[in-house]
PDB file of C-alpha atoms in Angstrom:
ATOM      1  CA  UNK A   1     -75.581  -8.861-160.426  1.00  0.00           C
ATOM      2  CA  UNK A   2     -77.246 -11.191-157.925  1.00  0.00           C
ATOM      3  CA  UNK A   3     -79.260 -14.274-158.880  1.00  0.00           C
ATOM      4  CA  UNK A   4     -82.957 -14.440-158.040  1.00  0.00           C
ATOM      5  CA  UNK A   5     -83.450 -14.231-154.275  1.00  0.00           C
ATOM      6  CA  UNK A   6     -86.443 -16.548-154.649  1.00  0.00           C
ATOM      7  CA  UNK A   7     -84.203 -19.114-156.328  1.00  0.00           C
ATOM      8  CA  UNK A   8     -81.600 -18.751-153.572  1.00  0.00           C
ATOM      9  CA  UNK A   9     -84.230 -19.239-150.873  1.00  0.00           C
ATOM     10  CA  UNK A  10     -85.554 -22.326-152.668  1.00  0.00           C
ATOM     11  CA  UNK A  11     -82.052 -23.765-153.065  1.00  0.00           C
ATOM     12  CA  UNK A  12     -81.389 -23.340-149.321  1.00  0.00           C
ATOM     13  CA  UNK A  13     -84.644 -25.121-148.433  1.00  0.00           C
ATOM     14  CA  UNK A  14     -83.948 -28.013-150.824  1.00  0.00           C
ATOM     15  CA  UNK A  15     -80.392 -28.383-149.464  1.00  0.00           C
ATOM     16  CA  UNK A  16     -81.631 -28.289-145.865  1.00  0.00           C
ATOM     17  CA  UNK A  17     -84.352 -30.905-146.434  1.00  0.00           C
ATOM     18  CA  UNK A  18     -82.404 -32.833-149.063  1.00  0.00           C
ATOM     19  CA  UNK A  19     -85.742 -33.023-150.866  1.00  0.00           C
ATOM     20  CA  UNK A  20     -87.550 -30.962-153.509  1.00  0.00           C
ATOM     21  CA  UNK A  21     -90.904 -32.197-152.236  1.00  0.00           C
ATOM     22  CA  UNK A  22     -90.395 -31.182-148.608  1.00  0.00           C
ATOM     23  CA  UNK A  23     -88.854 -27.841-149.629  1.00  0.00           C
ATOM     24  CA  UNK A  24     -91.852 -27.144-151.878  1.00  0.00           C
ATOM     25  CA  UNK A  25     -94.240 -27.885-149.004  1.00  0.00           C
ATOM     26  CA  UNK A  26     -92.339 -25.475-146.730  1.00  0.00           C
ATOM     27  CA  UNK A  27     -92.367 -22.714-149.352  1.00  0.00           C
ATOM     28  CA  UNK A  28     -95.963 -23.409-150.395  1.00  0.00           C
ATOM     29  CA  UNK A  29     -95.094 -23.996-154.058  1.00  0.00           C
ATOM     30  CA  UNK A  30     -95.290 -27.025-156.305  1.00  0.00           C
ATOM     31  CA  UNK A  31     -92.463 -29.518-156.522  1.00  0.00           C
ATOM     32  CA  UNK A  32     -91.959 -28.687-160.192  1.00  0.00           C
ATOM     33  CA  UNK A  33     -91.757 -24.954-159.398  1.00  0.00           C
ATOM     34  CA  UNK A  34     -89.063 -25.600-156.776  1.00  0.00           C
ATOM     35  CA  UNK A  35     -87.147 -27.744-159.268  1.00  0.00           C
ATOM     36  CA  UNK A  36     -87.375 -25.038-161.956  1.00  0.00           C
ATOM     37  CA  UNK A  37     -86.076 -22.371-159.575  1.00  0.00           C
ATOM     38  CA  UNK A  38     -83.057 -24.468-158.602  1.00  0.00           C
ATOM     39  CA  UNK A  39     -82.406 -25.245-162.282  1.00  0.00           C
ATOM     40  CA  UNK A  40     -82.483 -21.524-163.072  1.00  0.00           C
ATOM     41  CA  UNK A  41     -79.951 -20.894-160.291  1.00  0.00           C
ATOM     42  CA  UNK A  42     -77.646 -23.602-161.666  1.00  0.00           C
ATOM     43  CA  UNK A  43     -77.903 -22.081-165.143  1.00  0.00           C
ATOM     44  CA  UNK A  44     -77.126 -18.648-163.755  1.00  0.00           C
ATOM     45  CA  UNK A  45     -74.085 -19.923-161.833  1.00  0.00           C
ATOM     46  CA  UNK A  46     -73.120 -22.313-164.645  1.00  0.00           C
ATOM     47  CA  UNK A  47     -72.301 -25.059-162.136  1.00  0.00           C
ATOM     48  CA  UNK A  48     -74.346 -28.077-160.960  1.00  0.00           C
ATOM     49  CA  UNK A  49     -75.516 -27.710-157.361  1.00  0.00           C
ATOM     50  CA  UNK A  50     -77.133 -31.153-156.999  1.00  0.00           C
ATOM     51  CA  UNK A  51     -76.536 -34.618-158.359  1.00  0.00           C
ATOM     52  CA  UNK A  52     -79.929 -36.094-159.247  1.00  0.00           C
ATOM     53  CA  UNK A  53     -80.169 -39.885-159.102  1.00  0.00           C
ATOM     54  CA  UNK A  54     -83.649 -41.300-159.682  1.00  0.00           C
ATOM     55  CA  UNK A  55     -85.445 -40.293-156.455  1.00  0.00           C
ATOM     56  CA  UNK A  56     -82.312 -39.146-154.580  1.00  0.00           C
ATOM     57  CA  UNK A  57     -80.508 -35.831-154.680  1.00  0.00           C
ATOM     58  CA  UNK A  58     -77.147 -34.920-153.248  1.00  0.00           C
ATOM     59  CA  UNK A  59     -75.224 -31.654-153.073  1.00  0.00           C
ATOM     60  CA  UNK A  60     -72.170 -31.409-155.286  1.00  0.00           C
ATOM     61  CA  UNK A  61     -68.932 -29.970-153.897  1.00  0.00           C
ATOM     62  CA  UNK A  62     -69.887 -26.617-155.443  1.00  0.00           C
ATOM     63  CA  UNK A  63     -73.362 -26.998-153.942  1.00  0.00           C
ATOM     64  CA  UNK A  64     -71.996 -27.595-150.439  1.00  0.00           C
ATOM     65  CA  UNK A  65     -69.739 -24.544-150.759  1.00  0.00           C
ATOM     66  CA  UNK A  66     -72.578 -22.327-151.999  1.00  0.00           C
ATOM     67  CA  UNK A  67     -75.013 -23.678-149.405  1.00  0.00           C
ATOM     68  CA  UNK A  68     -72.728 -22.589-146.549  1.00  0.00           C
ATOM     69  CA  UNK A  69     -72.521 -19.076-147.966  1.00  0.00           C
ATOM     70  CA  UNK A  70     -76.262 -18.858-148.537  1.00  0.00           C
ATOM     71  CA  UNK A  71     -77.133 -20.296-145.110  1.00  0.00           C
ATOM     72  CA  UNK A  72     -74.812 -17.885-143.280  1.00  0.00           C
ATOM     73  CA  UNK A  73     -76.123 -14.925-145.286  1.00  0.00           C
ATOM     74  CA  UNK A  74     -79.767 -15.795-144.608  1.00  0.00           C
ATOM     75  CA  UNK A  75     -78.963 -16.256-140.907  1.00  0.00           C
ATOM     76  CA  UNK A  76     -77.421 -12.780-140.818  1.00  0.00           C
ATOM     77  CA  UNK A  77     -80.447 -11.253-142.570  1.00  0.00           C
ATOM     78  CA  UNK A  78     -82.792 -12.993-140.137  1.00  0.00           C
ATOM     79  CA  UNK A  79     -80.749 -11.901-137.118  1.00  0.00           C
ATOM     80  CA  UNK A  80     -80.586  -8.328-138.410  1.00  0.00           C
ATOM     81  CA  UNK A  81     -84.330  -8.253-139.021  1.00  0.00           C
ATOM     82  CA  UNK A  82     -85.090  -9.508-135.510  1.00  0.00           C
ATOM     83  CA  UNK A  83     -82.599  -7.029-134.114  1.00  0.00           C
ATOM     84  CA  UNK A  84     -84.179  -4.020-135.827  1.00  0.00           C
ATOM     85  CA  UNK A  85     -87.668  -5.040-134.768  1.00  0.00           C
ATOM     86  CA  UNK A  86     -86.629  -5.694-131.164  1.00  0.00           C
ATOM     87  CA  UNK A  87     -84.586  -2.507-130.887  1.00  0.00           C
ATOM     88  CA  UNK A  88     -87.677  -0.314-130.632  1.00  0.00           C
ATOM     89  CA  UNK A  89     -87.591   1.735-127.428  1.00  0.00           C
ATOM     90  CA  UNK A  90     -84.211   0.259-126.572  1.00  0.00           C
ATOM     91  CA  UNK A  91     -85.401  -3.312-126.167  1.00  0.00           C
ATOM     92  CA  UNK A  92     -83.611  -6.369-127.480  1.00  0.00           C
ATOM     93  CA  UNK A  93     -80.402  -8.216-126.755  1.00  0.00           C
ATOM     94  CA  UNK A  94     -77.066  -6.463-126.310  1.00  0.00           C
ATOM     95  CA  UNK A  95     -74.183  -8.713-127.377  1.00  0.00           C
ATOM     96  CA  UNK A  96     -70.822  -7.931-125.777  1.00  0.00           C
ATOM     97  CA  UNK A  97     -67.517  -9.403-126.946  1.00  0.00           C
ATOM     98  CA  UNK A  98     -65.540  -9.679-123.736  1.00  0.00           C
ATOM     99  CA  UNK A  99     -61.931 -10.298-122.799  1.00  0.00           C
ATOM    100  CA  UNK A 100     -62.445 -13.324-120.519  1.00  0.00           C
ATOM    101  CA  UNK A 101     -60.539 -12.285-117.385  1.00  0.00           C
ATOM    102  CA  UNK A 102     -61.453  -8.602-117.631  1.00  0.00           C
ATOM    103  CA  UNK A 103     -65.093  -9.607-117.972  1.00  0.00           C
ATOM    104  CA  UNK A 104     -65.030 -12.043-115.067  1.00  0.00           C
ATOM    105  CA  UNK A 105     -63.104  -9.852-112.632  1.00  0.00           C
ATOM    106  CA  UNK A 106     -64.127  -6.308-113.548  1.00  0.00           C
ATOM    107  CA  UNK A 107     -67.240  -6.023-115.726  1.00  0.00           C
ATOM    108  CA  UNK A 108     -69.528  -8.869-114.607  1.00  0.00           C
ATOM    109  CA  UNK A 109     -69.562  -7.768-110.926  1.00  0.00           C
ATOM    110  CA  UNK A 110     -70.796  -4.338-112.088  1.00  0.00           C
ATOM    111  CA  UNK A 111     -73.488  -5.569-114.499  1.00  0.00           C
ATOM    112  CA  UNK A 112     -76.272  -5.971-111.904  1.00  0.00           C
ATOM    113  CA  UNK A 113     -76.531  -2.171-111.696  1.00  0.00           C
ATOM    114  CA  UNK A 114     -76.949  -1.989-115.488  1.00  0.00           C
ATOM    115  CA  UNK A 115     -79.635  -4.702-115.477  1.00  0.00           C
ATOM    116  CA  UNK A 116     -81.447  -2.981-112.608  1.00  0.00           C
ATOM    117  CA  UNK A 117     -81.480   0.284-114.553  1.00  0.00           C
ATOM    118  CA  UNK A 118     -82.393  -1.371-117.884  1.00  0.00           C
ATOM    119  CA  UNK A 119     -84.375  -4.581-117.267  1.00  0.00           C
ATOM    120  CA  UNK A 120     -85.764  -4.395-120.817  1.00  0.00           C
ATOM    121  CA  UNK A 121     -82.315  -5.203-122.286  1.00  0.00           C
ATOM    122  CA  UNK A 122     -81.089  -8.796-122.300  1.00  0.00           C
ATOM    123  CA  UNK A 123     -77.326  -9.337-122.194  1.00  0.00           C
ATOM    124  CA  UNK A 124     -75.401 -11.847-124.269  1.00  0.00           C
ATOM    125  CA  UNK A 125     -71.728 -11.998-123.233  1.00  0.00           C
ATOM    126  CA  UNK A 126     -69.296 -13.762-125.552  1.00  0.00           C
ATOM    127  CA  UNK A 127     -65.676 -14.603-124.820  1.00  0.00           C
ATOM    128  CA  UNK A 128     -63.794 -12.684-127.492  1.00  0.00           C
ATOM    129  CA  UNK A 129     -60.129 -11.722-127.666  1.00  0.00           C
ATOM    130  CA  UNK A 130     -59.036 -12.446-131.235  1.00  0.00           C
ATOM    131  CA  UNK A 131     -59.323 -10.263-134.327  1.00  0.00           C
ATOM    132  CA  UNK A 132     -62.354  -8.021-133.920  1.00  0.00           C
ATOM    133  CA  UNK A 133     -65.147  -8.700-136.440  1.00  0.00           C
ATOM    134  CA  UNK A 134     -68.542  -7.361-135.343  1.00  0.00           C
ATOM    135  CA  UNK A 135     -70.433  -9.094-138.168  1.00  0.00           C
ATOM    136  CA  UNK A 136     -68.815 -12.519-137.868  1.00  0.00           C
ATOM    137  CA  UNK A 137     -69.034 -12.555-134.058  1.00  0.00           C
ATOM    138  CA  UNK A 138     -72.511 -10.960-134.102  1.00  0.00           C
ATOM    139  CA  UNK A 139     -71.659  -8.510-131.344  1.00  0.00           C
ATOM    140  CA  UNK A 140     -72.613  -4.870-130.757  1.00  0.00           C
ATOM    141  CA  UNK A 141     -69.698  -3.781-128.574  1.00  0.00           C
ATOM    142  CA  UNK A 142     -66.421  -5.256-127.382  1.00  0.00           C
ATOM    143  CA  UNK A 143     -63.831  -4.735-124.675  1.00  0.00           C
ATOM    144  CA  UNK A 144     -60.317  -4.833-126.098  1.00  0.00           C
ATOM    145  CA  UNK A 145     -56.764  -4.073-125.005  1.00  0.00           C
ATOM    146  CA  UNK A 146     -54.683  -2.069-127.447  1.00  0.00           C
ATOM    147  CA  UNK A 147     -54.133   1.426-128.771  1.00  0.00           C
ATOM    148  CA  UNK A 148     -57.605   2.478-129.928  1.00  0.00           C
ATOM    149  CA  UNK A 149     -57.085   1.934-133.640  1.00  0.00           C
ATOM    150  CA  UNK A 150     -59.857  -0.521-134.583  1.00  0.00           C
ATOM    151  CA  UNK A 151     -61.440   0.157-137.978  1.00  0.00           C
ATOM    152  CA  UNK A 152     -65.121   1.051-138.479  1.00  0.00           C
ATOM    153  CA  UNK A 153     -65.598   1.522-134.749  1.00  0.00           C
ATOM    154  CA  UNK A 154     -65.921   4.118-132.006  1.00  0.00           C
ATOM    155  CA  UNK A 155     -63.140   3.563-129.454  1.00  0.00           C
ATOM    156  CA  UNK A 156     -63.595   4.884-125.894  1.00  0.00           C
ATOM    157  CA  UNK A 157     -60.604   4.483-123.528  1.00  0.00           C
ATOM    158  CA  UNK A 158     -61.629   2.831-120.274  1.00  0.00           C
ATOM    159  CA  UNK A 159     -58.456   2.459-118.220  1.00  0.00           C
ATOM    160  CA  UNK A 160     -54.744   1.967-118.449  1.00  0.00           C
ATOM    161  CA  UNK A 161     -52.884  -0.866-116.827  1.00  0.00           C
ATOM    162  CA  UNK A 162     -50.416  -1.017-113.924  1.00  0.00           C
ATOM    163  CA  UNK A 163     -48.402  -4.231-114.110  1.00  0.00           C
ATOM    164  CA  UNK A 164     -47.156  -5.934-110.934  1.00  0.00           C
ATOM    165  CA  UNK A 165     -44.970  -8.977-110.255  1.00  0.00           C
ATOM    166  CA  UNK A 166     -46.783 -11.685-108.280  1.00  0.00           C
ATOM    167  CA  UNK A 167     -46.032 -15.199-107.080  1.00  0.00           C
ATOM    168  CA  UNK A 168     -47.166 -17.835-104.632  1.00  0.00           C
ATOM    169  CA  UNK A 169     -46.156 -17.245-100.989  1.00  0.00           C
ATOM    170  CA  UNK A 170     -44.407 -20.630-101.184  1.00  0.00           C
ATOM    171  CA  UNK A 171     -41.801 -19.205-103.555  1.00  0.00           C
ATOM    172  CA  UNK A 172     -41.009 -16.440-101.089  1.00  0.00           C
ATOM    173  CA  UNK A 173     -40.469 -19.053 -98.352  1.00  0.00           C
ATOM    174  CA  UNK A 174     -38.321 -21.324-100.520  1.00  0.00           C
ATOM    175  CA  UNK A 175     -34.610 -21.540-101.259  1.00  0.00           C
ATOM    176  CA  UNK A 176     -34.592 -18.438-103.456  1.00  0.00           C
ATOM    177  CA  UNK A 177     -36.867 -15.727-101.995  1.00  0.00           C
ATOM    178  CA  UNK A 178     -37.574 -12.856-104.358  1.00  0.00           C
ATOM    179  CA  UNK A 179     -35.886  -9.896-102.680  1.00  0.00           C
ATOM    180  CA  UNK A 180     -34.289  -8.137-105.672  1.00  0.00           C
ATOM    181  CA  UNK A 181     -34.813  -7.837-109.409  1.00  0.00           C
ATOM    182  CA  UNK A 182     -31.818 -10.118-109.967  1.00  0.00           C
ATOM    183  CA  UNK A 183     -33.373 -12.825-107.777  1.00  0.00           C
ATOM    184  CA  UNK A 184     -36.047 -13.284-110.452  1.00  0.00           C
ATOM    185  CA  UNK A 185     -33.376 -15.079-112.500  1.00  0.00           C
ATOM    186  CA  UNK A 186     -33.687 -18.022-110.091  1.00  0.00           C
ATOM    187  CA  UNK A 187     -37.330 -18.582-111.027  1.00  0.00           C
ATOM    188  CA  UNK A 188     -39.361 -19.536-114.074  1.00  0.00           C
ATOM    189  CA  UNK A 189     -41.230 -16.586-115.529  1.00  0.00           C
ATOM    190  CA  UNK A 190     -44.808 -17.237-116.650  1.00  0.00           C
ATOM    191  CA  UNK A 191     -45.786 -15.576-119.916  1.00  0.00           C
ATOM    192  CA  UNK A 192     -49.083 -14.428-121.421  1.00  0.00           C
ATOM    193  CA  UNK A 193     -49.081 -15.745-124.997  1.00  0.00           C
ATOM    194  CA  UNK A 194     -50.768 -12.682-126.511  1.00  0.00           C
ATOM    195  CA  UNK A 195     -48.192 -10.409-124.830  1.00  0.00           C
ATOM    196  CA  UNK A 196     -44.964 -12.333-125.445  1.00  0.00           C
ATOM    197  CA  UNK A 197     -42.733  -9.317-124.759  1.00  0.00           C
ATOM    198  CA  UNK A 198     -44.286  -8.402-121.422  1.00  0.00           C
ATOM    199  CA  UNK A 199     -41.328  -9.411-119.289  1.00  0.00           C
ATOM    200  CA  UNK A 200     -38.829  -7.662-121.561  1.00  0.00           C
ATOM    201  CA  UNK A 201     -40.948  -4.483-121.291  1.00  0.00           C
ATOM    202  CA  UNK A 202     -41.016  -4.800-117.489  1.00  0.00           C
ATOM    203  CA  UNK A 203     -37.226  -5.298-117.131  1.00  0.00           C
ATOM    204  CA  UNK A 204     -36.529  -2.324-119.410  1.00  0.00           C
ATOM    205  CA  UNK A 205     -38.908  -0.170-117.359  1.00  0.00           C
ATOM    206  CA  UNK A 206     -37.089  -0.957-114.093  1.00  0.00           C
ATOM    207  CA  UNK A 207     -33.655  -0.552-115.682  1.00  0.00           C
ATOM    208  CA  UNK A 208     -32.541  -4.189-115.529  1.00  0.00           C
ATOM    209  CA  UNK A 209     -31.056  -6.032-118.511  1.00  0.00           C
ATOM    210  CA  UNK A 210     -30.700  -9.725-117.629  1.00  0.00           C
ATOM    211  CA  UNK A 211     -28.575 -11.903-119.879  1.00  0.00           C
ATOM    212  CA  UNK A 212     -30.647 -15.052-119.388  1.00  0.00           C
ATOM    213  CA  UNK A 213     -34.185 -15.757-118.244  1.00  0.00           C
ATOM    214  CA  UNK A 214     -35.875 -19.006-117.241  1.00  0.00           C
ATOM    215  CA  UNK A 215     -39.221 -19.342-119.023  1.00  0.00           C
ATOM    216  CA  UNK A 216     -42.148 -21.089-117.438  1.00  0.00           C
ATOM    217  CA  UNK A 217     -45.438 -21.936-119.165  1.00  0.00           C
ATOM    218  CA  UNK A 218     -46.976 -19.636-121.768  1.00  0.00           C
ATOM    219  CA  UNK A 219     -50.726 -19.275-121.229  1.00  0.00           C
ATOM    220  CA  UNK A 220     -53.465 -17.766-123.358  1.00  0.00           C
ATOM    221  CA  UNK A 221     -55.653 -15.994-120.788  1.00  0.00           C
ATOM    222  CA  UNK A 222     -54.917 -13.942-117.693  1.00  0.00           C
ATOM    223  CA  UNK A 223     -57.081 -16.182-115.506  1.00  0.00           C
ATOM    224  CA  UNK A 224     -54.809 -19.079-116.500  1.00  0.00           C
ATOM    225  CA  UNK A 225     -51.750 -16.998-115.632  1.00  0.00           C
ATOM    226  CA  UNK A 226     -53.278 -16.145-112.238  1.00  0.00           C
ATOM    227  CA  UNK A 227     -53.986 -19.789-111.443  1.00  0.00           C
ATOM    228  CA  UNK A 228     -50.521 -20.843-112.598  1.00  0.00           C
ATOM    229  CA  UNK A 229     -48.932 -18.281-110.250  1.00  0.00           C
ATOM    230  CA  UNK A 230     -51.141 -19.374-107.337  1.00  0.00           C
ATOM    231  CA  UNK A 231     -50.133 -22.995-108.021  1.00  0.00           C
ATOM    232  CA  UNK A 232     -46.449 -22.071-107.788  1.00  0.00           C
ATOM    233  CA  UNK A 233     -45.551 -22.723-111.439  1.00  0.00           C
ATOM    234  CA  UNK A 234     -43.496 -19.553-111.527  1.00  0.00           C
ATOM    235  CA  UNK A 235     -43.555 -15.778-111.232  1.00  0.00           C
ATOM    236  CA  UNK A 236     -46.134 -13.808-113.210  1.00  0.00           C
ATOM    237  CA  UNK A 237     -46.719 -10.294-114.492  1.00  0.00           C
ATOM    238  CA  UNK A 238     -50.336  -9.230-114.101  1.00  0.00           C
ATOM    239  CA  UNK A 239     -52.491  -6.099-114.188  1.00  0.00           C
ATOM    240  CA  UNK A 240     -52.882  -4.951-110.595  1.00  0.00           C
ATOM    241  CA  UNK A 241     -56.673  -4.626-110.735  1.00  0.00           C
ATOM    242  CA  UNK A 242     -56.984  -8.318-111.691  1.00  0.00           C
ATOM    243  CA  UNK A 243     -55.057  -9.617-108.666  1.00  0.00           C
ATOM    244  CA  UNK A 244     -56.008  -7.186-105.878  1.00  0.00           C
ATOM    245  CA  UNK A 245     -58.312  -9.748-104.242  1.00  0.00           C
ATOM    246  CA  UNK A 246     -55.744 -12.560-104.550  1.00  0.00           C
ATOM    247  CA  UNK A 247     -53.075 -10.405-102.881  1.00  0.00           C
ATOM    248  CA  UNK A 248     -55.510  -9.303-100.196  1.00  0.00           C
ATOM    249  CA  UNK A 249     -56.516 -12.872 -99.303  1.00  0.00           C
ATOM    250  CA  UNK A 250     -52.923 -14.161 -99.368  1.00  0.00           C
ATOM    251  CA  UNK A 251     -53.188 -16.418-102.424  1.00  0.00           C
ATOM    252  CA  UNK A 252     -50.512 -14.270-104.092  1.00  0.00           C
ATOM    253  CA  UNK A 253     -47.829 -11.888-102.924  1.00  0.00           C
ATOM    254  CA  UNK A 254     -46.290  -8.960-104.770  1.00  0.00           C
ATOM    255  CA  UNK A 255     -42.595  -8.773-103.795  1.00  0.00           C
ATOM    256  CA  UNK A 256     -41.917  -5.333-105.322  1.00  0.00           C
ATOM    257  CA  UNK A 257     -43.779  -2.064-104.687  1.00  0.00           C
ATOM    258  CA  UNK A 258     -42.993  -0.844-108.212  1.00  0.00           C
ATOM    259  CA  UNK A 259     -45.788  -0.734-110.760  1.00  0.00           C
ATOM    260  CA  UNK A 260     -45.021  -0.494-114.481  1.00  0.00           C
ATOM    261  CA  UNK A 261     -47.431   0.989-116.986  1.00  0.00           C
ATOM    262  CA  UNK A 262     -48.595  -1.557-119.556  1.00  0.00           C
ATOM    263  CA  UNK A 263     -48.057  -0.936-123.277  1.00  0.00           C
ATOM    264  CA  UNK A 264     -51.672  -0.079-124.051  1.00  0.00           C
ATOM    265  CA  UNK A 265     -55.090   0.459-122.504  1.00  0.00           C
ATOM    266  CA  UNK A 266     -58.528  -1.113-122.280  1.00  0.00           C
ATOM    267  CA  UNK A 267     -61.133   0.254-124.690  1.00  0.00           C
ATOM    268  CA  UNK A 268     -64.850  -0.009-125.206  1.00  0.00           C
ATOM    269  CA  UNK A 269     -65.067  -0.619-128.948  1.00  0.00           C
ATOM    270  CA  UNK A 270     -68.489   0.066-130.477  1.00  0.00           C
ATOM    271  CA  UNK A 271     -69.539  -0.980-133.956  1.00  0.00           C
ATOM    272  CA  UNK A 272     -69.991   2.257-135.932  1.00  0.00           C
ATOM    273  CA  UNK A 273     -72.922   0.679-137.762  1.00  0.00           C
ATOM    274  CA  UNK A 274     -74.741   0.017-134.459  1.00  0.00           C
ATOM    275  CA  UNK A 275     -73.675   3.025-132.427  1.00  0.00           C
ATOM    276  CA  UNK A 276     -77.102   4.704-132.659  1.00  0.00           C
ATOM    277  CA  UNK A 277     -79.126   1.703-131.524  1.00  0.00           C
ATOM    278  CA  UNK A 278     -80.801   2.657-128.198  1.00  0.00           C
ATOM    279  CA  UNK A 279     -79.485  -0.375-126.285  1.00  0.00           C
ATOM    280  CA  UNK A 280     -75.933   0.325-127.473  1.00  0.00           C
ATOM    281  CA  UNK A 281     -76.141   4.002-126.544  1.00  0.00           C
ATOM    282  CA  UNK A 282     -77.381   3.338-123.011  1.00  0.00           C
ATOM    283  CA  UNK A 283     -74.733   0.674-122.375  1.00  0.00           C
ATOM    284  CA  UNK A 284     -71.935   2.897-123.662  1.00  0.00           C
ATOM    285  CA  UNK A 285     -73.127   5.773-121.484  1.00  0.00           C
ATOM    286  CA  UNK A 286     -73.467   3.510-118.421  1.00  0.00           C
ATOM    287  CA  UNK A 287     -70.029   1.927-118.830  1.00  0.00           C
ATOM    288  CA  UNK A 288     -68.256   5.283-119.221  1.00  0.00           C
ATOM    289  CA  UNK A 289     -70.048   6.519-116.094  1.00  0.00           C
ATOM    290  CA  UNK A 290     -68.569   3.558-114.162  1.00  0.00           C
ATOM    291  CA  UNK A 291     -65.139   5.095-114.651  1.00  0.00           C
TER     292      UNK A 291
END
C-alpha cells in the first residue's frame, strides 16, 4: 500500500526548498497543512524525515534516502507525461542509446536523411554501452553488440562484423614488419576491454596457437583503439567497417587479407513498452531500410 501521493508531493517540495513556508506557497496550501501532510507521511513510514530545530529543518539520513527515491520517481512520471503528450502524430523526442564508435562512424552520417524525412522528431543521442536499462537511461531504442537476447525488448539484427588486423604504417616499415601470423608475436597487441578474448578468437580462427603474446594497452572504446593503432602503440583488431576510411587514407594498414567473423552482431534493441510509439516505429522502419 502506498502512502498519500499528496503527502509525498508535499514532502518533496519541503525537502527541495528546505522550508515548509516556501513549499506551502508553491503548492498553494497553508504552512500548517504542509506540516500536517509531512507528519502524516512520517507516521505512515514510522521514521522521522526531518529534524526540526526552532525555525530550521534538516533532512535526516532516512529523509535524504527517501527524497532521492521520491525525486527520481516524480521526474520519471513528469518525463513520461510529457512524452505521451508530445507523441501525438509522431512528434516528440526520440532518445537513442548508442555505442560510441558505431554511432560516430556509421549511424550519425546517415541521420540527416532521417531528419529530412521526419523533421517533427527531435533526436537525443546518448553514449550507452553498459547494461541496458531503458527506464534508468531514459531511452527508447539502443544499438548493442551481442546475441539478441535482451529482456523486455524487440531485437532486430543490423549487421555482423568482419574483424581485420590493422596497424600504423610505421610498424610495417620498422625492424619487425608484419608479414606472417607469427610476426605478430614481435608486437604489442592492443585489446578492447569489453572484448578481452578478441585476439584469442582471432588466432583460433586462423589456426594459429601462439605460446606467448605481448599485450599493449587495453582500451574501453573502439575509437580509442583506432587512435592507439594510428599512434603506433601496437597492433589492433577492429571491425572492418569502422576502419575503411583510415585504411583508404593511409592512416592504417591491414597486413592480412583474411577477415574473421566476430562473435556476435549489432542489433537495434527497442523497448517493448515503447515499440508502438509513432516516433519509435518510424525510426525502426527507417533504420532497417538502411540495411
